[in-house]
């Protein structure tokens, strides 16, 4: 029987636990705050940032927004990052990606105070992830791969010794999830496919788990999937629905693949809610570490 891995339900349980942790922090005079820096009005980014702040309200975390126009200069964006670094009300923050094409994204991420890096994407925090083969480092972790792993664990899926095929090498998940899955306590074998891979289907057919993060609607088709594989759909595309007269969110995995799978994450409603939950988890953990330091 195929199992749907419900990210909304798992995220709700995580947020309930976080609300208790936030309440305990406030008893000690600590009020966690999440900051966001949004440049421009990309519909997906606007919706995602709004969701993050709605999540904050559910668990009792203060919301701090910095919104800049799409034509903001790199200097203005850098100043906004420094402002959040220096804001004592901001426990951790994220720079919503993508940034405008003429902005050096790596430089902006590098300006974030690593101790306030709620997305776990600062080079120093990624370096800590590289160094730790056993256990998690005491630094923020990348939210999307952490959310994927948490959702699989809650679904009772054991990755020990499993073949995991990751599609896409973006910074959000493709280049980091392999580091997390290859830790000794998870112990998966990871193959990373990208635009230079000659025969992607040959790799996916061998996989016990496929993590699709290419941002191409319906990229993974039934002929690419082994019977009983686990399908994790991370990619997001906006596709025009002519009959409904509106845009719809579509994932990388064609729903026709689901009957062949042993488990799958719906899209939307799978990895997305877990990514946002892990962002809150990072902020709360940062506050807890400061309290006990």
Coordinates of C-alpha atoms in Angstrom, one line a residue:
X1 CA 0.0 0.0 0.0
X2 CA 1.4 3.4 -1.0
X3 CA 1.8 5.9 1.9
X4 CA 1.3 9.6 1.5
X5 CA 3.8 11.5 3.7
X6 CA 1.8 14.4 4.9
X7 CA 4.0 17.4 5.5
X8 CA 1.2 19.5 6.8
X9 CA 0.4 17.1 9.6
X10 CA 4.0 16.5 10.5
X11 CA 4.7 20.2 10.5
X12 CA 1.7 20.9 12.8
X13 CA 3.1 18.4 15.3
X14 CA 6.6 20.0 15.2
X15 CA 5.1 23.5 15.7
X16 CA 3.1 22.3 18.7
X17 CA 6.3 21.2 20.3
X18 CA 8.0 24.4 19.3
X19 CA 5.2 26.5 20.9
X20 CA 5.9 24.7 24.2
X21 CA 9.7 25.4 23.9
X22 CA 9.0 29.1 23.1
X23 CA 6.8 29.4 26.1
X24 CA 9.6 28.0 28.3
X25 CA 12.1 30.5 26.8
X26 CA 9.7 33.4 27.5
X27 CA 9.6 32.2 31.2
X28 CA 13.3 32.9 31.2
X29 CA 12.9 36.3 29.6
X30 CA 13.9 35.2 26.1
X31 CA 11.6 36.1 23.2
X32 CA 12.7 34.5 19.9
X33 CA 12.4 36.6 16.8
X34 CA 12.6 35.5 13.1
X35 CA 13.6 38.1 10.5
X36 CA 13.1 37.9 6.7
X37 CA 14.7 40.0 4.0
X38 CA 12.7 39.9 0.8
X39 CA 13.9 41.7 -2.4
X40 CA 11.3 42.2 -5.1
X41 CA 7.8 40.7 -5.5
X42 CA 8.4 37.2 -6.9
X43 CA 5.0 35.5 -6.3
X44 CA 6.5 32.3 -4.9
X45 CA 8.8 34.2 -2.6
X46 CA 6.1 36.6 -1.4
X47 CA 3.8 33.6 -0.6
X48 CA 6.6 31.7 1.1
X49 CA 7.7 34.7 3.3
X50 CA 4.0 35.3 4.3
X51 CA 3.7 31.7 5.3
X52 CA 6.8 32.0 7.5
X53 CA 5.4 34.9 9.4
X54 CA 2.0 33.2 9.8
X55 CA 3.9 30.2 11.3
X56 CA 5.7 32.6 13.7
X57 CA 2.3 33.7 15.0
X58 CA 1.3 30.1 15.6
X59 CA 4.3 29.3 17.8
X60 CA 4.7 32.7 19.5
X61 CA 7.8 33.9 17.7
X62 CA 8.2 37.6 16.9
X63 CA 8.1 38.5 13.2
X64 CA 10.6 41.0 11.8
X65 CA 10.2 41.9 8.1
X66 CA 12.6 43.8 5.8
X67 CA 11.1 44.3 2.3
X68 CA 13.1 46.0 -0.5
X69 CA 12.0 46.8 -4.1
X70 CA 13.3 44.6 -7.0
X71 CA 15.6 47.4 -8.1
X72 CA 17.3 47.7 -4.7
X73 CA 21.1 48.0 -5.1
X74 CA 23.4 45.4 -3.7
X75 CA 24.6 48.0 -1.2
X76 CA 21.1 48.5 0.1
X77 CA 20.6 44.8 0.4
X78 CA 23.9 44.5 2.3
X79 CA 22.8 47.3 4.7
X80 CA 19.5 45.5 5.4
X81 CA 21.5 42.3 6.3
X82 CA 23.7 44.3 8.6
X83 CA 20.6 45.8 10.2
X84 CA 19.2 42.4 11.0
X85 CA 22.6 41.3 12.3
X86 CA 22.6 44.1 14.8
X87 CA 18.9 44.0 15.8
X88 CA 18.7 42.4 19.3
X89 CA 15.1 41.5 18.7
X90 CA 16.1 39.3 15.8
X91 CA 17.3 35.8 17.0
X92 CA 17.8 34.5 13.4
X93 CA 16.9 35.6 9.9
X94 CA 16.8 34.5 6.3
X95 CA 17.5 36.3 3.0
X96 CA 14.8 35.0 0.7
X97 CA 16.2 33.6 -2.5
X98 CA 16.5 34.1 -5.4
X99 CA 17.9 37.6 -5.3
X100 CA 17.9 39.8 -8.4
X101 CA 20.3 38.5 -11.1
X102 CA 22.7 41.4 -10.8
X103 CA 23.2 40.8 -7.1
X104 CA 26.1 38.6 -5.8
X105 CA 24.0 36.1 -3.9
X106 CA 27.0 34.4 -2.3
X107 CA 28.4 37.7 -1.0
X108 CA 25.1 38.6 0.6
X109 CA 24.7 35.2 2.3
X110 CA 28.3 35.6 3.5
X111 CA 27.4 38.9 5.3
X112 CA 24.9 37.1 7.5
X113 CA 26.1 36.6 11.1
X114 CA 26.6 32.8 11.2
X115 CA 25.0 32.7 14.7
X116 CA 21.8 34.3 13.2
X117 CA 21.8 32.2 10.0
X118 CA 18.3 30.7 10.3
X119 CA 18.5 29.0 6.9
X120 CA 21.8 27.2 7.7
X121 CA 23.4 28.5 4.5
X122 CA 26.3 30.6 5.7
X123 CA 29.7 29.1 4.6
X124 CA 30.8 28.7 8.2
X125 CA 27.7 26.7 9.1
X126 CA 28.0 24.6 5.9
X127 CA 31.6 23.9 6.9
X128 CA 30.4 22.6 10.3
X129 CA 28.1 20.3 8.4
X130 CA 30.9 19.0 6.3
X131 CA 33.1 18.3 9.4
X132 CA 30.5 16.3 11.3
X133 CA 30.1 12.6 10.3
X134 CA 28.5 11.7 13.7
X135 CA 25.6 13.7 15.2
X136 CA 24.4 17.2 14.2
X137 CA 26.7 20.2 14.7
X138 CA 25.6 22.8 17.2
X139 CA 24.9 25.3 14.4
X140 CA 21.9 26.0 12.2
X141 CA 21.2 23.3 9.6
X142 CA 19.8 23.8 6.0
X143 CA 16.0 23.8 6.4
X144 CA 14.8 21.9 3.3
X145 CA 17.1 18.8 3.6
X146 CA 16.5 18.7 7.3
X147 CA 12.7 18.8 6.6
X148 CA 13.0 16.0 4.1
X149 CA 14.9 13.8 6.6
X150 CA 12.4 14.6 9.4
X151 CA 9.4 13.8 7.2
X152 CA 11.0 10.4 6.1
X153 CA 11.8 9.6 9.7
X154 CA 8.2 10.4 10.9
X155 CA 7.0 8.1 8.1
X156 CA 9.1 5.2 9.5
X157 CA 11.4 5.1 6.4
X158 CA 14.8 3.7 7.3
X159 CA 17.5 5.1 5.1
X160 CA 20.3 2.9 6.4
X161 CA 22.1 1.4 3.3
X162 CA 19.5 2.8 0.9
X163 CA 20.4 4.2 -2.5
X164 CA 19.2 7.8 -2.7
X165 CA 19.2 9.6 -6.0
X166 CA 19.1 13.4 -5.7
X167 CA 18.0 15.4 -8.8
X168 CA 19.3 18.9 -8.9
X169 CA 22.4 20.6 -7.4
X170 CA 21.0 23.9 -6.2
X171 CA 22.1 25.3 -2.9
X172 CA 18.7 24.9 -1.3
X173 CA 18.9 21.1 -1.1
X174 CA 20.8 19.4 -3.9
X175 CA 24.3 20.3 -2.7
X176 CA 23.6 19.8 1.0
X177 CA 21.3 16.8 1.5
X178 CA 24.0 14.4 0.5
X179 CA 26.1 15.6 3.4
X180 CA 23.3 15.0 5.8
X181 CA 22.2 11.6 4.4
X182 CA 25.8 10.3 4.4
X183 CA 26.2 10.8 8.1
X184 CA 26.9 7.6 10.0
X185 CA 23.6 7.6 11.9
X186 CA 21.6 7.8 8.6
X187 CA 24.1 5.9 6.4
X188 CA 22.5 6.3 3.0
X189 CA 24.4 6.1 -0.3
X190 CA 23.8 9.2 -2.4
X191 CA 24.0 9.8 -6.1
X192 CA 23.6 13.5 -7.3
X193 CA 22.3 14.0 -10.8
X194 CA 22.2 17.3 -12.7
X195 CA 22.2 18.8 -16.2
X196 CA 25.6 17.2 -16.9
X197 CA 24.3 13.7 -16.0
X198 CA 24.2 11.5 -19.2
X199 CA 21.3 9.2 -18.3
X200 CA 19.3 10.4 -15.4
X201 CA 16.7 7.6 -15.7
X202 CA 19.4 4.9 -15.4
X203 CA 20.2 6.4 -11.9
X204 CA 16.6 6.9 -10.8
X205 CA 15.6 3.4 -11.7
X206 CA 18.2 2.0 -9.3
X207 CA 17.2 4.2 -6.4
X208 CA 15.3 3.2 -3.3
X209 CA 14.6 6.9 -2.8
X210 CA 14.3 9.8 -5.3
X211 CA 14.6 13.3 -4.1
X212 CA 13.5 15.5 -7.0
X213 CA 14.6 19.2 -6.8
X214 CA 14.9 20.4 -10.4
X215 CA 12.0 22.8 -10.6
X216 CA 10.5 21.2 -13.7
X217 CA 6.9 20.2 -13.5
X218 CA 6.4 16.4 -14.0
X219 CA 10.1 15.8 -14.7
X220 CA 10.0 12.4 -13.0
X221 CA 7.8 10.0 -14.9
X222 CA 6.7 6.4 -14.1
X223 CA 9.2 4.9 -16.5
X224 CA 12.0 6.4 -14.3
X225 CA 10.8 4.9 -11.0
X226 CA 11.4 1.4 -9.6
X227 CA 8.6 -0.4 -8.0
X228 CA 8.4 0.4 -4.3
X229 CA 10.6 3.5 -4.4
X230 CA 10.1 6.4 -2.1
X231 CA 9.4 9.7 -3.9
X232 CA 10.3 13.0 -2.3
X233 CA 9.1 16.0 -4.4
X234 CA 10.9 19.2 -3.6
X235 CA 10.7 21.1 -6.9
X236 CA 8.1 23.8 -7.4
X237 CA 6.7 25.1 -10.7
X238 CA 3.9 27.5 -11.4
X239 CA 1.8 26.0 -14.3
X240 CA -1.1 27.8 -16.0
X241 CA -4.4 25.9 -15.7
X242 CA -6.4 27.0 -18.7
X243 CA -9.6 25.4 -17.5
X244 CA -9.5 27.0 -14.0
X245 CA -8.0 30.2 -15.4
X246 CA -5.3 30.4 -12.8
X247 CA -1.8 29.3 -11.9
X248 CA -1.3 26.1 -10.1
X249 CA 1.7 24.7 -8.1
X250 CA 3.1 21.6 -9.7
X251 CA 5.9 19.4 -8.4
X252 CA 8.8 17.6 -10.2
X253 CA 7.1 14.2 -9.7
X254 CA 4.3 13.2 -12.1
X255 CA 1.4 12.0 -9.9
X256 CA 1.2 9.0 -12.2
X257 CA 4.3 7.7 -10.4
X258 CA 2.5 7.4 -7.1
X259 CA 1.0 3.9 -7.6
X260 CA 4.5 2.5 -8.2
X261 CA 5.9 4.0 -5.0
X262 CA 5.9 2.7 -1.5
X263 CA 5.6 6.3 -0.2
X264 CA 5.5 9.8 -1.6
X265 CA 5.4 13.4 -0.6
X266 CA 2.6 15.4 -2.2
X267 CA 3.4 18.7 -3.8
X268 CA 2.1 21.1 -2.4
X269 CA 1.6 19.8 1.1
X270 CA 4.7 17.7 1.5
X271 CA 8.2 19.2 1.9
X272 CA 7.2 22.8 1.9
X273 CA 5.5 22.9 5.3
X274 CA 8.4 20.9 6.7
X275 CA 11.0 23.4 5.4
X276 CA 9.1 26.2 7.2
X277 CA 8.9 24.1 10.4
X278 CA 12.6 23.6 10.3
X279 CA 13.2 27.3 9.9
X280 CA 11.3 27.9 13.2
X281 CA 13.2 25.0 14.8
X282 CA 16.5 26.7 13.9
X283 CA 15.4 30.0 15.4
X284 CA 14.2 28.3 18.6
X285 CA 17.4 26.3 18.9
X286 CA 19.5 29.4 18.5
X287 CA 17.6 31.0 21.3
X288 CA 18.0 28.0 23.5
X289 CA 21.7 27.8 22.9
X290 CA 22.1 31.4 23.9
X291 CA 20.2 30.9 27.0
X292 CA 22.5 28.0 28.1
X293 CA 25.7 29.5 26.9

